[in-house]
Coordinates of C-alpha atoms and ligand atoms in Angstrom, one line a residue:
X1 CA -21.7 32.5 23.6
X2 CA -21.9 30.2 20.6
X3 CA -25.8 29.5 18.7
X4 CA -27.5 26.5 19.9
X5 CA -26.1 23.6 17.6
X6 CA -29.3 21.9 16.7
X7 CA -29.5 18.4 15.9
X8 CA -28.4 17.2 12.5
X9 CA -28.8 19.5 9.8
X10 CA -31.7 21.3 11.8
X11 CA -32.7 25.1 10.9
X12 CA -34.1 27.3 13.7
X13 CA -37.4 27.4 11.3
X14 CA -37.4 23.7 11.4
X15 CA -36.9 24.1 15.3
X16 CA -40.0 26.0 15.6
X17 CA -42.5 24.3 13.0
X18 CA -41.4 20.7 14.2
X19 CA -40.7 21.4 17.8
X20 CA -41.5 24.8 19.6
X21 CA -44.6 24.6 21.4
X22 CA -45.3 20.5 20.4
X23 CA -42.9 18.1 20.9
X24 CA -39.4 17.6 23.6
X25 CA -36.1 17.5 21.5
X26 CA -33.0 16.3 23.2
X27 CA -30.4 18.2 21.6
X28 CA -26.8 16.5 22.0
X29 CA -24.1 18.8 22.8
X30 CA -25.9 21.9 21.6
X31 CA -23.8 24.4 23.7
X32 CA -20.4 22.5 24.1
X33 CA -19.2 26.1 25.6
X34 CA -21.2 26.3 27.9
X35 CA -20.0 26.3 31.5
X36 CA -21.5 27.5 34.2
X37 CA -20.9 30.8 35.5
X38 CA -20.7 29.7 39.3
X39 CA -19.5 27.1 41.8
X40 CA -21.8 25.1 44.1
X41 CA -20.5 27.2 46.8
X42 CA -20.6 30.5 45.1
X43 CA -24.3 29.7 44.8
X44 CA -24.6 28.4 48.4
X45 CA -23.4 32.5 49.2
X46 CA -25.6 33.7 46.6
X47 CA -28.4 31.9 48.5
X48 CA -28.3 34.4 51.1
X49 CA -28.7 37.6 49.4
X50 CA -32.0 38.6 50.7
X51 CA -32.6 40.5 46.7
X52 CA -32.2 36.7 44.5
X53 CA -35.0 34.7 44.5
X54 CA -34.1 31.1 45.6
X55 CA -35.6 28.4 46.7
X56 CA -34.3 24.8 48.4
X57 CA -36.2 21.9 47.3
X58 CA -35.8 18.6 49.6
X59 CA -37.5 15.0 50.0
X60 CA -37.2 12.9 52.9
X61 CA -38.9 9.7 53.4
X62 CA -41.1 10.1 50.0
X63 CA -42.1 13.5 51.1
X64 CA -41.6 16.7 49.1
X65 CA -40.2 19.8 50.8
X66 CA -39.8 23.8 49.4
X67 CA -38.7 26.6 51.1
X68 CA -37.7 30.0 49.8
X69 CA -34.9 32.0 50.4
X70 CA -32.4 33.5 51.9
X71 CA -30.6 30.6 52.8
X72 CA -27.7 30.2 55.2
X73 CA -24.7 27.8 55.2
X74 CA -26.6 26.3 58.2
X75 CA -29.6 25.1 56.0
X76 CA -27.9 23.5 54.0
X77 CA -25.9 21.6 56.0
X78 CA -28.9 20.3 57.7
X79 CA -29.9 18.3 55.0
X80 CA -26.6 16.4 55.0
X81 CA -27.2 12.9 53.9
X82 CA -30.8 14.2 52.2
X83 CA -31.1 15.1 48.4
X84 CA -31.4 18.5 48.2
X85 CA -31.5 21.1 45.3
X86 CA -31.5 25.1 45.3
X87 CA -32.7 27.3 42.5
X88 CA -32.2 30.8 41.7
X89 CA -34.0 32.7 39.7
X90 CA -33.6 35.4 37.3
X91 CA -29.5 35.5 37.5
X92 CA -29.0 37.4 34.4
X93 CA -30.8 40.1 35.7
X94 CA -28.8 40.2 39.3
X95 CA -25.4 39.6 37.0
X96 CA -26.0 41.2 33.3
X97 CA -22.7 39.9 31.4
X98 CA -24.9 36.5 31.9
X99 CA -27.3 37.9 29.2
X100 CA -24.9 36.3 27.0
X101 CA -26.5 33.0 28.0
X102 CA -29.4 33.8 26.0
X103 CA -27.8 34.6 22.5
X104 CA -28.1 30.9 21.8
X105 CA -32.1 31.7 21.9
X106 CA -31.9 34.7 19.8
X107 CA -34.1 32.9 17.3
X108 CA -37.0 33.7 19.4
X109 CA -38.5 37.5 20.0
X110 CA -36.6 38.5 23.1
X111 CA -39.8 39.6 25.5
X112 CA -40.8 36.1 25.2
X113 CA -37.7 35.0 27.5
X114 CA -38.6 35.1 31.0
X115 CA -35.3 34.8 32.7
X116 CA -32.5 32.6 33.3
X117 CA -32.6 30.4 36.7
X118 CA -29.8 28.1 37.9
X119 CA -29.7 25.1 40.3
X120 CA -27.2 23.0 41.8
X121 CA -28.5 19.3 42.9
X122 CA -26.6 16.9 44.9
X123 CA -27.0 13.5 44.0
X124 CA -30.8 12.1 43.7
X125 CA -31.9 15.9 43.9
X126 CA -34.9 17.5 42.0
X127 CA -37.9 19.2 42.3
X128 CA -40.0 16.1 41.6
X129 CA -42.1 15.5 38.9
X130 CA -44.2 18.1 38.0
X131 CA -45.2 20.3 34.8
X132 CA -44.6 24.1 33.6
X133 CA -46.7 26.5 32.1
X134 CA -43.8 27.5 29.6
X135 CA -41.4 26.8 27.8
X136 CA -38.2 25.1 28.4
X137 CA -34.8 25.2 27.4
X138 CA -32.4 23.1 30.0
X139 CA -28.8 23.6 29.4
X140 CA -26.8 21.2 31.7
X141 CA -23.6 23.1 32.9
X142 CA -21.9 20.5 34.5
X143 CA -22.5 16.9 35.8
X144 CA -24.9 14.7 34.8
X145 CA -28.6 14.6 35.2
X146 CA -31.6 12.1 34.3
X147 CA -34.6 13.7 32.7
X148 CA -37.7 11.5 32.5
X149 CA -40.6 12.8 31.0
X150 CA -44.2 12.2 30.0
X151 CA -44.6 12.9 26.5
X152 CA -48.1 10.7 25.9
X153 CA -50.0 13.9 26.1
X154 CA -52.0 12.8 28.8
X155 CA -54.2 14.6 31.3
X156 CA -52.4 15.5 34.3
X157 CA -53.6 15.8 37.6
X158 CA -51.7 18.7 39.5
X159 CA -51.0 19.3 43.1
X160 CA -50.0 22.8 44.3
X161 CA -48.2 21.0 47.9
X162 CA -46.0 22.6 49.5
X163 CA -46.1 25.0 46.7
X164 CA -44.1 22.0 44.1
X165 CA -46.9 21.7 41.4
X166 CA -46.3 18.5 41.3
X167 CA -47.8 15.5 38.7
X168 CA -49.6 12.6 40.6
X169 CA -48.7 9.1 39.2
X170 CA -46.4 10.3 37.2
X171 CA -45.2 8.2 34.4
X172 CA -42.5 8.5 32.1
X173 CA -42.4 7.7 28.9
X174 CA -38.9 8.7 27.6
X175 CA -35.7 8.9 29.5
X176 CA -33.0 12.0 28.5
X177 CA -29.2 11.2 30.2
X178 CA -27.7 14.8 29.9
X179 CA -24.3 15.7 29.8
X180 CA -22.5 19.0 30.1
X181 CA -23.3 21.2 26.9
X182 CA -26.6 18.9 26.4
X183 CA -30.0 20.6 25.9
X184 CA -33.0 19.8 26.7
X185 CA -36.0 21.5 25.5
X186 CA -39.7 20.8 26.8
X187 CA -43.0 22.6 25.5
X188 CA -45.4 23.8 28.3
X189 CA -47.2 21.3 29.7
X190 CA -45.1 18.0 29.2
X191 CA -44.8 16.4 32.9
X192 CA -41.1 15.9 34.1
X193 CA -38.5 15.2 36.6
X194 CA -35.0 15.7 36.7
X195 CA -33.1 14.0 38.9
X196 CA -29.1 15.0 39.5
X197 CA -26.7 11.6 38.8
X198 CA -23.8 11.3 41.0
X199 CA -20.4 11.8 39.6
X200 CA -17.2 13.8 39.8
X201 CA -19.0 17.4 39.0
X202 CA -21.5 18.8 40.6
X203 CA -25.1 18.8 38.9
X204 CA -25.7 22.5 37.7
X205 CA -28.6 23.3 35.0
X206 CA -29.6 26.6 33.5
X207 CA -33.6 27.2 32.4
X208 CA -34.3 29.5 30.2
X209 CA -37.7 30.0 31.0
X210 CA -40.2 31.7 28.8
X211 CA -43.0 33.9 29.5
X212 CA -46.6 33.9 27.9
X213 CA -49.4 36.1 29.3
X214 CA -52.7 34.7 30.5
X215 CA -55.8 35.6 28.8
X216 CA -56.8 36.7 32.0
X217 CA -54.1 38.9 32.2
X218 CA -54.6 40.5 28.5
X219 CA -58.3 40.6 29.3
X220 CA -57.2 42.7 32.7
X221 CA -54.7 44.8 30.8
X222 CA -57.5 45.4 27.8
X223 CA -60.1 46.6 30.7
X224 CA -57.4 49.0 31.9
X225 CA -57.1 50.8 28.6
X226 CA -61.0 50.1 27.7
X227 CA -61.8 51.8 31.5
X228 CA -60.0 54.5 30.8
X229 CA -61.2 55.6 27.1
X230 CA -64.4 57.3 26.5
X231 CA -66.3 54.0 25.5
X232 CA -66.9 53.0 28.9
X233 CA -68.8 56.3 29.2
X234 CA -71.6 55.0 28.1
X235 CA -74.3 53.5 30.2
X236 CA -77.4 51.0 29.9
X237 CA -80.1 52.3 27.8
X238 CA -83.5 50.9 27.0
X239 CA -85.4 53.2 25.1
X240 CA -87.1 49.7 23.2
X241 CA -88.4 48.7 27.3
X242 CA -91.4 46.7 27.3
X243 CA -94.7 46.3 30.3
X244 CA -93.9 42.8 30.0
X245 CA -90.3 43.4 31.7
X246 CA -91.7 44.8 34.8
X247 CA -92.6 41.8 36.6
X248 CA -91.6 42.4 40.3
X249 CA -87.7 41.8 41.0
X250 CA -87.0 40.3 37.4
X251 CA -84.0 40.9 35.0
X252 CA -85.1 40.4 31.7
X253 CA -83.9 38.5 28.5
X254 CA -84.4 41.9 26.9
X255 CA -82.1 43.7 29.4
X256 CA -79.3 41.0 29.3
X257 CA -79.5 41.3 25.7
X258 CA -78.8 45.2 26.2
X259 CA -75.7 44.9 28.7
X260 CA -74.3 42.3 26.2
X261 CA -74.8 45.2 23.7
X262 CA -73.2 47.6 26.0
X263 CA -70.1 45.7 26.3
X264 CA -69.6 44.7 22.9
X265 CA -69.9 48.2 21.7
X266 CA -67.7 49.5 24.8
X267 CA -64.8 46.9 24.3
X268 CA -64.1 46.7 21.0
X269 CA -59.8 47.6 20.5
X270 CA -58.0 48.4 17.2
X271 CA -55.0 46.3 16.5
X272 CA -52.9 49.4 17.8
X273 CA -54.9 49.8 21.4
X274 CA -54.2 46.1 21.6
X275 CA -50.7 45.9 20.4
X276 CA -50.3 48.5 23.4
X277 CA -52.1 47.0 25.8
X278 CA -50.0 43.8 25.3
X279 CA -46.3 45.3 24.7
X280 CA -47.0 46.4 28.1
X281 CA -48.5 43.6 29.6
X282 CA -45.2 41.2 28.4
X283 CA -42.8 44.0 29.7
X284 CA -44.2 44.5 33.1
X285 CA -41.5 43.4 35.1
X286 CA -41.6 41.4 39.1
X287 CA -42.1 44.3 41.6
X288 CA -39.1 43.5 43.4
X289 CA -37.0 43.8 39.8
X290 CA -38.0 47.3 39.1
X291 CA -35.0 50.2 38.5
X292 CA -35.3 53.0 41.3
X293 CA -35.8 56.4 39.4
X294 CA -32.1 58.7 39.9
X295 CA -32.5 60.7 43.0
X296 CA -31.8 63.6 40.8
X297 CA -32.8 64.4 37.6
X298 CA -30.3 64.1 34.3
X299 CA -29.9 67.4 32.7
X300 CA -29.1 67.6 29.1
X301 CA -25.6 69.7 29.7
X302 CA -24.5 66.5 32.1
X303 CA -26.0 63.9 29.2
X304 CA -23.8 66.1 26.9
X305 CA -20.2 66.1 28.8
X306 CA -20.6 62.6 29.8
X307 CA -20.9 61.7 25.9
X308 CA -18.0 64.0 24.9
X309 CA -16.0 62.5 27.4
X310 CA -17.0 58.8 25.9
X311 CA -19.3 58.0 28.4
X312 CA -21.8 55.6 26.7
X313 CA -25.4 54.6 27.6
X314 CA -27.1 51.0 28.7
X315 CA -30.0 49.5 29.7
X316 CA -30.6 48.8 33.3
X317 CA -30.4 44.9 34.1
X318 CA -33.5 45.1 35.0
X319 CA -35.7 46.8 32.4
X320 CA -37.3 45.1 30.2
X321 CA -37.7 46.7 27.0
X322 CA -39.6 46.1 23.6
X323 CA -41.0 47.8 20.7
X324 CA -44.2 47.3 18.1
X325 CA -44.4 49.2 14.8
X326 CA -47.6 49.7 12.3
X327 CA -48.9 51.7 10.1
X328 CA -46.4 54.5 10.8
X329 CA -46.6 54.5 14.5
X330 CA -43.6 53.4 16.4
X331 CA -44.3 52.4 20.3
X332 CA -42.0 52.0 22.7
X333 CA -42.5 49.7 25.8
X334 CA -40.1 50.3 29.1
X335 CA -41.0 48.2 32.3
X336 CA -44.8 48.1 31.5
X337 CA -44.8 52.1 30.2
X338 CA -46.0 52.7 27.0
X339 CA -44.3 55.8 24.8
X340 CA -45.1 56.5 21.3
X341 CA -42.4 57.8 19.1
X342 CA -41.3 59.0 15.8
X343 CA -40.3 56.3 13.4
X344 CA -36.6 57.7 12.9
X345 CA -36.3 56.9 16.7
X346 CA -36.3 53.2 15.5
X347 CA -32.4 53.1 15.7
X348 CA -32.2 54.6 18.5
X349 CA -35.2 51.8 20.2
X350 CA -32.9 49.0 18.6
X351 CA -29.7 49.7 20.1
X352 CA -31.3 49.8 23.9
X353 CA -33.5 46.2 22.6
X354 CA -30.0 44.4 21.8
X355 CA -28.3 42.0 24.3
X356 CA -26.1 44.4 25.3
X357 CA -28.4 47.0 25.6
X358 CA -25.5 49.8 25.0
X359 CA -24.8 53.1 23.1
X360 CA -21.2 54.1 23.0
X361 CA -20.7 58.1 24.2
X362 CA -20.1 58.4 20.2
X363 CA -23.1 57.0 19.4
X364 CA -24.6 59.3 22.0
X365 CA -22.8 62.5 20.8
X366 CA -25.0 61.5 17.5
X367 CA -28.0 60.9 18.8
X368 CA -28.1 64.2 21.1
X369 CA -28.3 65.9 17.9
X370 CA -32.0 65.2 17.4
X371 CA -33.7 66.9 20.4
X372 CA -36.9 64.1 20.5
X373 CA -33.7 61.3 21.1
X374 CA -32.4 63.9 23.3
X375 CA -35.6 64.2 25.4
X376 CA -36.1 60.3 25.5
X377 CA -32.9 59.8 27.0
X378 CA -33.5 61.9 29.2
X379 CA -36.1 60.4 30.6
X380 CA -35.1 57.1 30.8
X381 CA -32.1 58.2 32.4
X382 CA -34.0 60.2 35.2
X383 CA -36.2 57.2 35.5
X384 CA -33.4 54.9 36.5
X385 CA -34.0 52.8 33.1
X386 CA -31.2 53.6 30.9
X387 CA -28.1 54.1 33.2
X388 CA -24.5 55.6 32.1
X389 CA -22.1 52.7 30.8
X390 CA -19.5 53.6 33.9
X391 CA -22.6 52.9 36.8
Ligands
LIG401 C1 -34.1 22.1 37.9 O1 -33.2 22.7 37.3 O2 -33.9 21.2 38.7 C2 -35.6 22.3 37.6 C3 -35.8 22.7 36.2 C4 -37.2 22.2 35.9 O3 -37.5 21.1 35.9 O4 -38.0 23.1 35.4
LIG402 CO1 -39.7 22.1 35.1

């Protein structure tokens, strides 16, 4: 896949300063290429693996329908006459060679990609207007598609029905027409609602959806590490009590002022503790995405003959992978597992980061020269994360 074609003369670092995070940019014809991997009715079939996440969004009468998946041909035709749309979610991970739809984002650190979903609409269909807590990047595939959005910045009142997040009274304030190969992209937070024109093709979009932990979720993942170091050891102390605290059934200033000391002193992380703590926060993956361990174990004469006989290495579709270095420490993050390495391993970290994720049985061969890289692969092989190229 080509790089995202961005408006005028337009730098990636202008991309981000001007736009990332702040402002909606239509971008005409950014991926001209692009096409989308799959027919309305291979996606109608696709609706009814039980292991895709879908969901079938519906109005009738002014009223706003969802319902998950797996769908049947049945459910579909039900709606006839009704606009309807279906998403499905995560696609590059259920069909990897569409990883290549995200080269065009390369610009941006990898872990901060979510996934890729797809939907068809027939004409009218949409989800509604509602908002997103990330990032967008809408790639139209094929057909048209009106995009309206709310780009005044102001408050938005949210309703979770049906489970649609949708804005009340929404109100748009720009209109986007897209065209196959447009792109739209939309910081979090911008209400919207895209509605699928009627024409000759049928109205497919890709998101690339982002992914940006919750504070409450790095404060959950930074108790996790906290709990289990020896600061949380400690316990409440008052060696400075006072008579006047011991009036009957009250909790002191003082002794608020001593837990707040407790805490402080027990929650206090280095950059590193934290840089763990988040690497594996952003790499945890959905529960039902996670690799199944090898029922047996890879030994390292197998790992040996498969790379002399050319057999190369990938990443398993599903395992999301990322790495942090400082001051001479390299960590390694698989599918929410932390693993600290030596630096030289950096190469070997890289080539199982890229897009494609692979190491030829060459490349192998090489590597199983150095028994730590040896040992690593191991384990990730064993653990179902890295997989032989031929699987
Ligand atoms: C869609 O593809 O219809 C939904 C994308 C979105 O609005 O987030
Ligand atoms: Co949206």
């Amino acid at each position: 896949m080509q790089s995202l074609r961005l408006p005028g003369a337009m730098t990636p670092a202008d991309f981000l300063a001007q736009y990332w995070q702040k402002k909606a940019l239509m971008m005409p014809a950014a991926l001209p290429e692009a096409v989308s991997p799959f027919t309305p009715e291979e996606l109608e079939v696709l609706c009814g693996d039980s292991e895709i996440e879908s969901r079938l969004v519906w109005s009738d009468e002014g009223q706003w329908h969802l319902r998950p998946g797996p769908f049947t041909s049945g459910d579909f035709a039900r709606l006839d006459g009704l606009p309807w749309t279906v998403l499905l979610q995560d696609i590059e991970k259920h069909f990897p060679e569409l990883q290549a739809y995200m080269k065009p984002f390369d610009f941006l650190p990898r872990w901060r990609i979510e996934d890729l979903m797809i939907s068809y609409a027939t004409p009218g269909g949409g989800v509604g207007p509602h908002l997103d807590n990330y990032d967008v990047f809408l790639v139209q595939l094929s057909g048209h598609r009106r995009w309206r959005g709310d780009t005044r910045g102001r408050p938005s009142e949210v309703t979770d029905h049906a489970g649609l997040r949708q804005v009340e009274d929404f109100r748009a304030s720009e209109e986007w027409d897209v065209t196959r190969g447009d792109v739209l992209y939309l910081p979090p937070g911008l209400p919207h609602w895209g509605t699928a024109s009627a024409g000759e093709s049928p109205c497919l979009t890709l998101s690339v959806g982002l992914r940006a932990p919750g504070a409450d979720e790095i404060l959950r993942a930074a108790a996790d590490i906290l709990a289990s170091g020896p600061g949380t050891m400690a316990r409440y102390t008052d060696p400075d009590l006072g008579v006047a605290e011991s009036v009957p059934g009250l909790i002191s200033r003082a002794s608020v002022g001593r837990a707040r000391a407790l805490l402080e002193r027990s929650s206090r992380l280095d950059n590193q503790e934290l840089a763990i703590c988040f690497g594996r926060l952003v790499t945890e993956p959905k529960p039902w995405l996670t690799s199944e361990p090898r029922e047996q174990v890879v030994a390292a004469k197998e790992l040996h003959a498969r790379a002399e006989a050319g057999i190369g290495i990938k990443r398993h579709p599903f395992s999301l992978m990322a790495w942090h270095q400082a001051d001479g420490a390299l960590d390694f993050f698989v599918d929410g597992d932390h693993m600290k390495l030596p630096d030289h391993l950096l190469q070997l970290v890289l080539s199982f980061c890229a897009d494609d994720g692979t190491l030829t049985g060459a490349e192998v061969a090489t590597w199983l020269e150095d028994s730590l890289a040896t040992e690593v692969l191991l384990h990730f092989l064993s653990l179902g994360k890295l997989i032989f190229e031929d699987e």
